Short mmCIF file of C-alpha atoms and ligand atoms in Angstrom, two decimals:
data_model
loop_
_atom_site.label_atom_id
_atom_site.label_comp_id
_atom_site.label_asym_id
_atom_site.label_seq_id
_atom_site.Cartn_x
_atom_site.Cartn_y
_atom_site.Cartn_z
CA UNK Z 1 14.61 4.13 13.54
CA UNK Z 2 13.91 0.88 12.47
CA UNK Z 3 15.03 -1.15 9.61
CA UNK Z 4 13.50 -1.41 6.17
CA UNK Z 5 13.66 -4.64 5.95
CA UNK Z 6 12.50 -5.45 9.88
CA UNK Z 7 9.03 -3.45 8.58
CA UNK Z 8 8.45 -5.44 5.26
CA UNK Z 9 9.09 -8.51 7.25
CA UNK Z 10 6.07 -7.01 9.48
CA UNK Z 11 4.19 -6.16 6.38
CA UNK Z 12 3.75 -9.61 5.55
CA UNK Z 13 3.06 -10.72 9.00
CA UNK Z 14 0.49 -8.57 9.10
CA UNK Z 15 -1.17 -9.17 6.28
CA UNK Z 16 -1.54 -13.41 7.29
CA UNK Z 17 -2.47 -12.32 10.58
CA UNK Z 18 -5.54 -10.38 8.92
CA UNK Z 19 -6.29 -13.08 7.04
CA UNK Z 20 -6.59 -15.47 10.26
CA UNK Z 21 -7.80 -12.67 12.38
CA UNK Z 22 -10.49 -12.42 9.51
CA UNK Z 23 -11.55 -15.76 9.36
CA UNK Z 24 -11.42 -16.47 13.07
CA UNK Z 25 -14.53 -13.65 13.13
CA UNK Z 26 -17.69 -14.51 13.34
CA UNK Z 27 -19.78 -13.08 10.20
CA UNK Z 28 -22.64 -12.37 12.24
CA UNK Z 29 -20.61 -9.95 14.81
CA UNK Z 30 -18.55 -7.44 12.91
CA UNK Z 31 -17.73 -6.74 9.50
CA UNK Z 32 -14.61 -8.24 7.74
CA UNK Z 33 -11.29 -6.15 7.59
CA UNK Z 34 -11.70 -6.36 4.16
CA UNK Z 35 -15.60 -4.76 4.10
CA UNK Z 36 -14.68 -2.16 6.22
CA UNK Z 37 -11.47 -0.99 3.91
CA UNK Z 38 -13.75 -1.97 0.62
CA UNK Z 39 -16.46 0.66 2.85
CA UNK Z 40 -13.86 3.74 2.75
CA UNK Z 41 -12.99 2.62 -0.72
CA UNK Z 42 -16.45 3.34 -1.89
CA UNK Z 43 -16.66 6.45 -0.92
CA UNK Z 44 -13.17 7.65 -1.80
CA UNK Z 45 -12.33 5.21 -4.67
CA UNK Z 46 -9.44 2.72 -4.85
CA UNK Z 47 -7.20 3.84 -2.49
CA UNK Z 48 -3.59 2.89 -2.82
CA UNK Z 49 -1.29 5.88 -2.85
CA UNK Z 50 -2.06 6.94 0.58
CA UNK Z 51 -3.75 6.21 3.83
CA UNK Z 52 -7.49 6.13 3.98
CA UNK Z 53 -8.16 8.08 6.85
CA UNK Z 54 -5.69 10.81 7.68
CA UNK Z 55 -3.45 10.41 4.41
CA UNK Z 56 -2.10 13.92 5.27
CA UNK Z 57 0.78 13.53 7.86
CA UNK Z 58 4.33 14.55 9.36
CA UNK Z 59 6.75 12.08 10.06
CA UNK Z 60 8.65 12.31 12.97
CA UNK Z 61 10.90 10.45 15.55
CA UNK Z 62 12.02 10.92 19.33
CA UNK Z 63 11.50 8.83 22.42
CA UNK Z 64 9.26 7.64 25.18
CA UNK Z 65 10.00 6.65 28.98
CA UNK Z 66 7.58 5.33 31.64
CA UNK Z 67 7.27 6.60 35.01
CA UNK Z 68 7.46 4.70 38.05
CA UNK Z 69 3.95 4.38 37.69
CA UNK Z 70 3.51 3.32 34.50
CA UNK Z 71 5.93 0.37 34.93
CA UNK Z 72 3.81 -0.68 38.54
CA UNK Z 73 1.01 -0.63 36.15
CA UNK Z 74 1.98 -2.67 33.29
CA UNK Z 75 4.25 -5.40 32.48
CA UNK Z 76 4.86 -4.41 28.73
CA UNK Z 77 8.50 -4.06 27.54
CA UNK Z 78 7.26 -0.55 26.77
CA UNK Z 79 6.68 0.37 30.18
CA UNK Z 80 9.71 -1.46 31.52
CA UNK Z 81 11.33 2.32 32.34
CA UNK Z 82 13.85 2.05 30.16
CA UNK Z 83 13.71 4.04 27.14
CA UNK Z 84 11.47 3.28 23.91
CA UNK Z 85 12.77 5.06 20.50
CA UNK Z 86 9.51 6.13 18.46
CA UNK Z 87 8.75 6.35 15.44
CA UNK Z 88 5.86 9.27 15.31
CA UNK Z 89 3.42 10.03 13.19
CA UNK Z 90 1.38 13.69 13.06
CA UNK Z 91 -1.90 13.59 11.02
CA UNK Z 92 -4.45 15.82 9.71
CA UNK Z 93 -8.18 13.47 9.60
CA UNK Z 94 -10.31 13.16 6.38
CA UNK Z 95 -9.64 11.44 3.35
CA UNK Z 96 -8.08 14.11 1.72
CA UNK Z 97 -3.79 14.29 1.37
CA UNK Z 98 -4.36 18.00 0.84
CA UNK Z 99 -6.96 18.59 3.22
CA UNK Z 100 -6.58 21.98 4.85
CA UNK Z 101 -4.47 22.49 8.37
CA UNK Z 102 -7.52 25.33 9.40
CA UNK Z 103 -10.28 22.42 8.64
CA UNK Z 104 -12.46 21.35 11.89
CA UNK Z 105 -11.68 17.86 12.11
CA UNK Z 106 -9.13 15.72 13.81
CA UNK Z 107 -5.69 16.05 14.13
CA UNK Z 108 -3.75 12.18 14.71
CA UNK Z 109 -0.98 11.16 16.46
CA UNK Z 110 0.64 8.08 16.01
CA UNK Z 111 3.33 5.91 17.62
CA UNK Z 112 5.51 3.10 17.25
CA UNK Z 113 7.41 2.40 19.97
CA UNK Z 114 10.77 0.14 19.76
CA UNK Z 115 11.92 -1.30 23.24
CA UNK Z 116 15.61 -1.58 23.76
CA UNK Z 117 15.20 -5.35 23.20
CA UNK Z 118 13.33 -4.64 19.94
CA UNK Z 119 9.43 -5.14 20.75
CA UNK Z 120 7.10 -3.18 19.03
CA UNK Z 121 4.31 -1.74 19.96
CA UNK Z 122 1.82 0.80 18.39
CA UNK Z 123 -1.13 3.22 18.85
CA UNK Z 124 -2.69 5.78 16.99
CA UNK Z 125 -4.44 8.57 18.69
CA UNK Z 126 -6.72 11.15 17.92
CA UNK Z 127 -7.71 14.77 19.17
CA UNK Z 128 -11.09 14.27 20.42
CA UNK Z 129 -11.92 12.41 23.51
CA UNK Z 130 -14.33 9.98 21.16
CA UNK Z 131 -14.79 8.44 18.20
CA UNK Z 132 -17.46 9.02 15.58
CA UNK Z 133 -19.14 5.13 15.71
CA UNK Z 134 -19.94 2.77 18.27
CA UNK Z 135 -19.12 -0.50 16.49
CA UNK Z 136 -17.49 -1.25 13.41
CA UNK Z 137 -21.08 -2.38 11.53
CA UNK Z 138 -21.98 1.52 12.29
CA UNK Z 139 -18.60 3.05 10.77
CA UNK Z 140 -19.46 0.90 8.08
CA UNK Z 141 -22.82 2.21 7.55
CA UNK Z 142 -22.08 5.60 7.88
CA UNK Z 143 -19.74 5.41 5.33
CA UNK Z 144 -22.06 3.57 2.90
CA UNK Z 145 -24.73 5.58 3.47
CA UNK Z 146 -22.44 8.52 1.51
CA UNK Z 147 -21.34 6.41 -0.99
CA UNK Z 148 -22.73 6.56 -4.89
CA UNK Z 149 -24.85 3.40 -5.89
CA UNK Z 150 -22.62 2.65 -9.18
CA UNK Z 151 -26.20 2.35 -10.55
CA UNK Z 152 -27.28 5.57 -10.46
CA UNK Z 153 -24.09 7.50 -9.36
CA UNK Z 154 -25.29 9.21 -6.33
CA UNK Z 155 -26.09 8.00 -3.03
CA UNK Z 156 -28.54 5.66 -2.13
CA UNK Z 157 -31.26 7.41 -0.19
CA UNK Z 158 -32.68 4.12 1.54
CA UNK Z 159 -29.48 3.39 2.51
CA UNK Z 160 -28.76 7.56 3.84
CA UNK Z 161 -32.41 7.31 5.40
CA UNK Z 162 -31.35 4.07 7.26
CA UNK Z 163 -28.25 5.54 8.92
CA UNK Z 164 -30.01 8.83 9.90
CA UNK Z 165 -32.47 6.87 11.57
CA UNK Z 166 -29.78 4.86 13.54
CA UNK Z 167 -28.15 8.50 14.39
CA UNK Z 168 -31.30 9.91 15.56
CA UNK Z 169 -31.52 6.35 17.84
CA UNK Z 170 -27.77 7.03 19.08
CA UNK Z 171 -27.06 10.56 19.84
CA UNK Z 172 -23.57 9.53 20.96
CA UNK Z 173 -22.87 9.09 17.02
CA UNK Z 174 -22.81 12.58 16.81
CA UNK Z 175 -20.70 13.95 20.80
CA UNK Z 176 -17.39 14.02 17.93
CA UNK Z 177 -19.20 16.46 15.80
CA UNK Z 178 -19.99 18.39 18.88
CA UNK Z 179 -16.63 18.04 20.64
CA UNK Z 180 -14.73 19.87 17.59
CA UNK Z 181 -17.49 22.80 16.64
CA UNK Z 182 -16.63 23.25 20.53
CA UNK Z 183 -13.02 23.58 20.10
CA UNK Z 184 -11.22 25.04 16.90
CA UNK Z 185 -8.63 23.12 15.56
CA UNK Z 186 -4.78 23.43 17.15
CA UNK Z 187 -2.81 25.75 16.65
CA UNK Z 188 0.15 23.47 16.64
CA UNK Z 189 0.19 19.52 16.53
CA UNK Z 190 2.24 20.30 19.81
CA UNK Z 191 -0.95 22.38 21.41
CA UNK Z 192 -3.20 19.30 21.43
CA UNK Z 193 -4.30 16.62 23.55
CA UNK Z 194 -5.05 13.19 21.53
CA UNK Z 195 -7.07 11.13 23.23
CA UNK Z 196 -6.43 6.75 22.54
CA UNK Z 197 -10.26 6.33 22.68
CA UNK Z 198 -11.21 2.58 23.36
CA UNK Z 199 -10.73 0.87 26.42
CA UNK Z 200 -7.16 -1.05 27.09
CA UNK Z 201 -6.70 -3.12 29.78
CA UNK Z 202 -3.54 -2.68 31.84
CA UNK Z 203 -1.93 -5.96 33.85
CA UNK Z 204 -0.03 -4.80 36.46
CA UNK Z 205 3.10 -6.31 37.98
CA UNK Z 206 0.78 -7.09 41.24
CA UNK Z 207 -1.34 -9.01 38.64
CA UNK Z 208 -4.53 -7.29 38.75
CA UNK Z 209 -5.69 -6.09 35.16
CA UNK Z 210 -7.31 -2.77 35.02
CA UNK Z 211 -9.40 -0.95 31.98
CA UNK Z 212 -8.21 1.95 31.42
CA UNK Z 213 -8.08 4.96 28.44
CA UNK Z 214 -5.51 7.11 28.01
CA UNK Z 215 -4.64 10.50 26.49
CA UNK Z 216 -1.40 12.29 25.32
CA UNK Z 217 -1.64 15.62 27.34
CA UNK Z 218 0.92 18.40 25.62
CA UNK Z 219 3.16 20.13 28.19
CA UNK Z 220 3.50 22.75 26.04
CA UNK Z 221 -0.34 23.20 27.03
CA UNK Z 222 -3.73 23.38 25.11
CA UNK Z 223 -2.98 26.38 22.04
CA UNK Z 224 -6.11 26.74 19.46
CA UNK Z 225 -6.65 28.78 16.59
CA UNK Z 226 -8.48 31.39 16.84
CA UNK Z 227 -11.54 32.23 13.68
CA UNK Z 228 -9.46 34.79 12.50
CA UNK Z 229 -6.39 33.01 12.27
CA UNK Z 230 -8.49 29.48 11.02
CA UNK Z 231 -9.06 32.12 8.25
CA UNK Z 232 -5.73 33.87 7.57
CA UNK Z 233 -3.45 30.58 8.75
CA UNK Z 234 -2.06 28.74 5.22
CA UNK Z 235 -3.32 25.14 5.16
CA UNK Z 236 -0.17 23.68 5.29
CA UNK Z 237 1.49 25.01 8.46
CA UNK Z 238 1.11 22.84 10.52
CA UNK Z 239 4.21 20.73 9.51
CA UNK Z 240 6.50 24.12 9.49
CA UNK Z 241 5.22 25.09 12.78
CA UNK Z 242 6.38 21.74 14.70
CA UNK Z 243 9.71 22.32 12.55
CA UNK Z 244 10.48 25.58 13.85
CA UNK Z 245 9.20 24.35 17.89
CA UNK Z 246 11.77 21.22 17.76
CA UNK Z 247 14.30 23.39 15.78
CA UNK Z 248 14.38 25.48 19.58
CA UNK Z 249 13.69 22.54 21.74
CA UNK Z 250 11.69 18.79 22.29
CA UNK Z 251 8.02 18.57 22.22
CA UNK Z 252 7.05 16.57 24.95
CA UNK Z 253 3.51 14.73 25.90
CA UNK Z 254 2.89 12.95 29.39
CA UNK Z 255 0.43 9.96 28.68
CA UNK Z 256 -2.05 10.09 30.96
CA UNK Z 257 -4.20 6.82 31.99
CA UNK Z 258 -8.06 7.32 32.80
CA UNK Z 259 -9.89 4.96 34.80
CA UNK Z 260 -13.23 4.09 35.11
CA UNK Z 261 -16.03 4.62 37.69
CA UNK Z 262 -19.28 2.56 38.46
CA UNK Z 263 -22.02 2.18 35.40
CA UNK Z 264 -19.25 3.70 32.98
CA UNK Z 265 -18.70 2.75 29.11
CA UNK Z 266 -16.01 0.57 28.45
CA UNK Z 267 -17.00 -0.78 24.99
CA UNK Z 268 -18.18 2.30 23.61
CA UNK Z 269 -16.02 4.85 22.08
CA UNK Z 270 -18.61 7.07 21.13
CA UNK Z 271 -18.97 8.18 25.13
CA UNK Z 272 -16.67 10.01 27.07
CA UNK Z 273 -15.85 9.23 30.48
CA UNK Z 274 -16.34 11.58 32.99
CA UNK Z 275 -13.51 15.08 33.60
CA UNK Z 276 -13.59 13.45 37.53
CA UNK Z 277 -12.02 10.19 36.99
CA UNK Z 278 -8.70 8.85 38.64
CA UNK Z 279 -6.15 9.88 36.16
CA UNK Z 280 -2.26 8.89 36.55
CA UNK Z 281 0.79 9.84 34.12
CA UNK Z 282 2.61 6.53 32.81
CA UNK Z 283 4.79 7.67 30.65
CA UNK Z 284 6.70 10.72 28.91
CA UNK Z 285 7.00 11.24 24.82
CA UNK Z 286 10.12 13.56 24.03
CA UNK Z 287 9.84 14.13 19.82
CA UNK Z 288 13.11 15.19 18.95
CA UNK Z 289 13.06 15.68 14.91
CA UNK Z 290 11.00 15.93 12.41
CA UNK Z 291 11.05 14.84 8.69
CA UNK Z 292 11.92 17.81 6.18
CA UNK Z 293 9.05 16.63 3.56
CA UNK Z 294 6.02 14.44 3.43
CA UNK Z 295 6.03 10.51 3.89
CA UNK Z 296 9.61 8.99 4.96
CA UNK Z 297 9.55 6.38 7.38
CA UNK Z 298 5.77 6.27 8.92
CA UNK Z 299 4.70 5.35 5.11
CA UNK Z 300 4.98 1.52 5.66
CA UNK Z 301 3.84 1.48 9.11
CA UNK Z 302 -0.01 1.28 10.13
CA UNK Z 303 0.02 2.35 13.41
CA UNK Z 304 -2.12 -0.43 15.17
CA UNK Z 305 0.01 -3.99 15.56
CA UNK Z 306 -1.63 -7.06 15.48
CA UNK Z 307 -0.25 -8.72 17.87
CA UNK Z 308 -0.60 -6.24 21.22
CA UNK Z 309 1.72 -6.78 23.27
CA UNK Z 310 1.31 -8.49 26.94
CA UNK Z 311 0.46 -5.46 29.83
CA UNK Z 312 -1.34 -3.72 27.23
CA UNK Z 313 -4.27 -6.05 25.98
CA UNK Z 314 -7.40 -5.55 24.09
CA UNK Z 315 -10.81 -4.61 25.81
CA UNK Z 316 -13.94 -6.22 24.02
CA UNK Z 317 -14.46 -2.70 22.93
CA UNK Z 318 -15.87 -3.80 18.94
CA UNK Z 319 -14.26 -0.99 17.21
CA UNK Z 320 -10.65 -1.61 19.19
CA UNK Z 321 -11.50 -5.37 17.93
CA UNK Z 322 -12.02 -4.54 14.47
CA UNK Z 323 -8.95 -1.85 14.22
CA UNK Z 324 -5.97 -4.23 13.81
CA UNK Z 325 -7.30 -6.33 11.18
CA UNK Z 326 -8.57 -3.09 8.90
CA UNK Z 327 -5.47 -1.78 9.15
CA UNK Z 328 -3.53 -4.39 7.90
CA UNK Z 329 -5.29 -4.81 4.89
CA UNK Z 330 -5.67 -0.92 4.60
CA UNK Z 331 -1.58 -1.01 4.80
CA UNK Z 332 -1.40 -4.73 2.46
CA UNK Z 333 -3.46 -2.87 -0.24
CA UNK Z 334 -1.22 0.86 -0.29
CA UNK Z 335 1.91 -0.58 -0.03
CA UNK Z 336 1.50 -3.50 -2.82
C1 HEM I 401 -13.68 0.33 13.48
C2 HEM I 401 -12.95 1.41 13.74
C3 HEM I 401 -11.85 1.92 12.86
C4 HEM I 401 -11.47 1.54 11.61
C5 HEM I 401 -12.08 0.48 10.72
C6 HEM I 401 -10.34 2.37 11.23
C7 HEM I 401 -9.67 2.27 10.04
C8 HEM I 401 -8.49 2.92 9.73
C9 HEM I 401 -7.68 2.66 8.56
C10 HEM I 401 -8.00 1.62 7.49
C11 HEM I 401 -6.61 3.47 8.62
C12 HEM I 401 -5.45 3.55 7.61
C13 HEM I 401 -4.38 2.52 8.00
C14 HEM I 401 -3.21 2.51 7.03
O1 HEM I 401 -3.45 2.42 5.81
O2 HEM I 401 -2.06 2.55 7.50
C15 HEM I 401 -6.75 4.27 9.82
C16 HEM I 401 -5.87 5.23 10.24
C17 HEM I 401 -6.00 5.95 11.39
N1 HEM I 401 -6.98 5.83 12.36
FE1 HEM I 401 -8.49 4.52 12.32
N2 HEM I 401 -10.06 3.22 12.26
C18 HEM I 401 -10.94 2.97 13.27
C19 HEM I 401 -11.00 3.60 14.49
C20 HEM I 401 -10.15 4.58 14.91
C21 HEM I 401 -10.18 5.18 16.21
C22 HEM I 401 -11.13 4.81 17.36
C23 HEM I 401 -9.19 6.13 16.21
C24 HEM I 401 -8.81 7.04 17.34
C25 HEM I 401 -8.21 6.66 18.41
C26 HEM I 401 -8.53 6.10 14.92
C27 HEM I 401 -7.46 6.87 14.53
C28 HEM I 401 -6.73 6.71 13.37
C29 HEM I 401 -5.54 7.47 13.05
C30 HEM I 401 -4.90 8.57 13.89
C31 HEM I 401 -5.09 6.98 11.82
C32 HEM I 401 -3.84 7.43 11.04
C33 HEM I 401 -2.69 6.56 11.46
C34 HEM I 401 -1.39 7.05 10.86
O3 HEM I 401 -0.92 8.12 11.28
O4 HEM I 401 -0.88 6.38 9.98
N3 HEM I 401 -9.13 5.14 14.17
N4 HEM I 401 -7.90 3.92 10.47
#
């Protein structure tokens, strides 16, 4: 694992990186890092205890490996074929620390990787194929919108009526929402796909860069809950469960790379791609042991570096543009 003092060293770099980042961004195209964590903090309240969005989580560690294919696809030290130790993080979405392991919602999965020569390099993954906004302005607003005006102490209903208008304008808002009343949540954080979301592009060691999104596919296949046990199940057993599995063996993932065909999305995550699409595995993540409580070492670690690394590079996807940034003031503000 790494050291405590390599990740406060990172904790500051991070946080002058958001501040450039920030001011390098024109007002007009995005909001701030610092509006968008100021948005969850108006609807949850100062938040600086825990993560705003899935504060409930397992720690855990293991490793990762690309496949031939994954190294002929990217030139990231991550990818090299040698193998990455991670540093793991299992989440349960919402704002809530105690929300319940039976609640619809997302379930997270998040990853720093270490390369034997020490590069980082980190993701953070959810379990739905899309996300819930397509640009950061939107998460922003829908967040707002169920905020209390500290005037009156309730929401503001212009403000509610405005962002149910732009839903009703951009049904894609809501394909999340559909996605999990489809499927009930996991039975196991190992019994999940978790899906990266935005668009990345891969450059290859011919050269050519290629968009791609990728998911985490479990091999110990796709296990939900069924609606008696999202009744009967306690809401903390999810943590236990992945206990017990490692206690008998690994939990592995292959990560899977999607590409694109004609006329698809690439900038927003709000839209799946299509089931047909060329898909390739890049990589295998073995987790090998889990943390006996809460916390440990995920707590000072965001999940989303600044500074991605070469092979894996941004897309102009606006909510992959905006994620860095928010989380490094999200992380600046918990971990004072
Ligand atoms: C504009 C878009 C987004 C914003 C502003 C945003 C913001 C945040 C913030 C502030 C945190 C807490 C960071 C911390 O304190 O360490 C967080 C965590 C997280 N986000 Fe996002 N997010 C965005 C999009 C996404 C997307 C598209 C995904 C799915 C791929 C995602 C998945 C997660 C996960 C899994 C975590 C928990 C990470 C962990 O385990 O520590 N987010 N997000």
């Amino acid at each position: 694992m790494t050291s405590p003092i390599r990740l406060s060293r990172l904790h500051v770099a991070a946080a002058v990186l958001a501040g450039a980042l920030a001011a390098a961004t024109p007002a007009s195209a995005q909001p701030d890092p610092e509006t968008i964590v100021n948005a969850f903090e108006a609807v949850l309240g100062p938040v600086r205890t825990h993560r705003p969005s899935h504060p409930k989580g397992t720690c855990a560690a293991g490793h990762f490996t690309a496949t031939p294919e994954g190294t002929r696809l990217s030139v990231a030290p991550v990818f090299s074929g040698q193998r990455n130790s991670a540093v793991i993080r299992f989440g349960v979405a919402g704002a809530n620390p105690n929300a319940s392991d039976t609640a619809r919602g997302t379930r997270g999965l998040s990853i720093r990787f270490e390369s034997p020569a020490g590069e980082l390099f980190e993701m953070a993954n959810i379990s739905a194929p899309v996300f819930g906004a397509p640009t950061p302005q939107a998460l922003v607003d829908g967040l707002l919108s169920r905020a209390n005006d500290p005037a009156t102490g309730r929401p503001n209903p212009e403000r509610a009526a405005a962002y149910a208008a732009f839903v009703a304008a951009n049904p894609s808002v809501a394909n999340q929402g559909r996605f999990l009343a489809a499927n009930n949540p996991p039975a196991s954080f190992a019994t999940t796909p978790y899906w990266g979301v935005n668009t990345f592009l891969f450059r290859g060691q011919d050269g050519q860069v290629r968009p791609a999104r990728w998911v985490f596919e479990p091999r110990a296949g796709v296990a939900r809950l069924t609606a008696e046990q999202m009744q009967s199940m306690g809401p903390n057993f999810l943590a236990d469960e992945l206990r017990g599995r490692i206690a008998a063996g690994p939990v592995e993932f292959d990560m899977v790379l999607q590409f694109p065909g004609q006329g698809d999305d690439l900038l927003n995550p709000t839209v799946a791609w299509p089931e047909d699409r060329p898909r390739t595995v890049v990589g295998r993540l073995v987790v090998t042991s889990v943390e006996a409580g809460p916390g440990g070492p995920c707590d000072p670690i965001s999940f989303m570096i600044l500074d991605q690394a070469p092979g894996i590079e941004m897309s102009d996807d606006p909510v992959l543009q905006a994620r860095a940034a928010a989380y490094a003031v999200s992380l600046s503000r918990r971990t004072p």
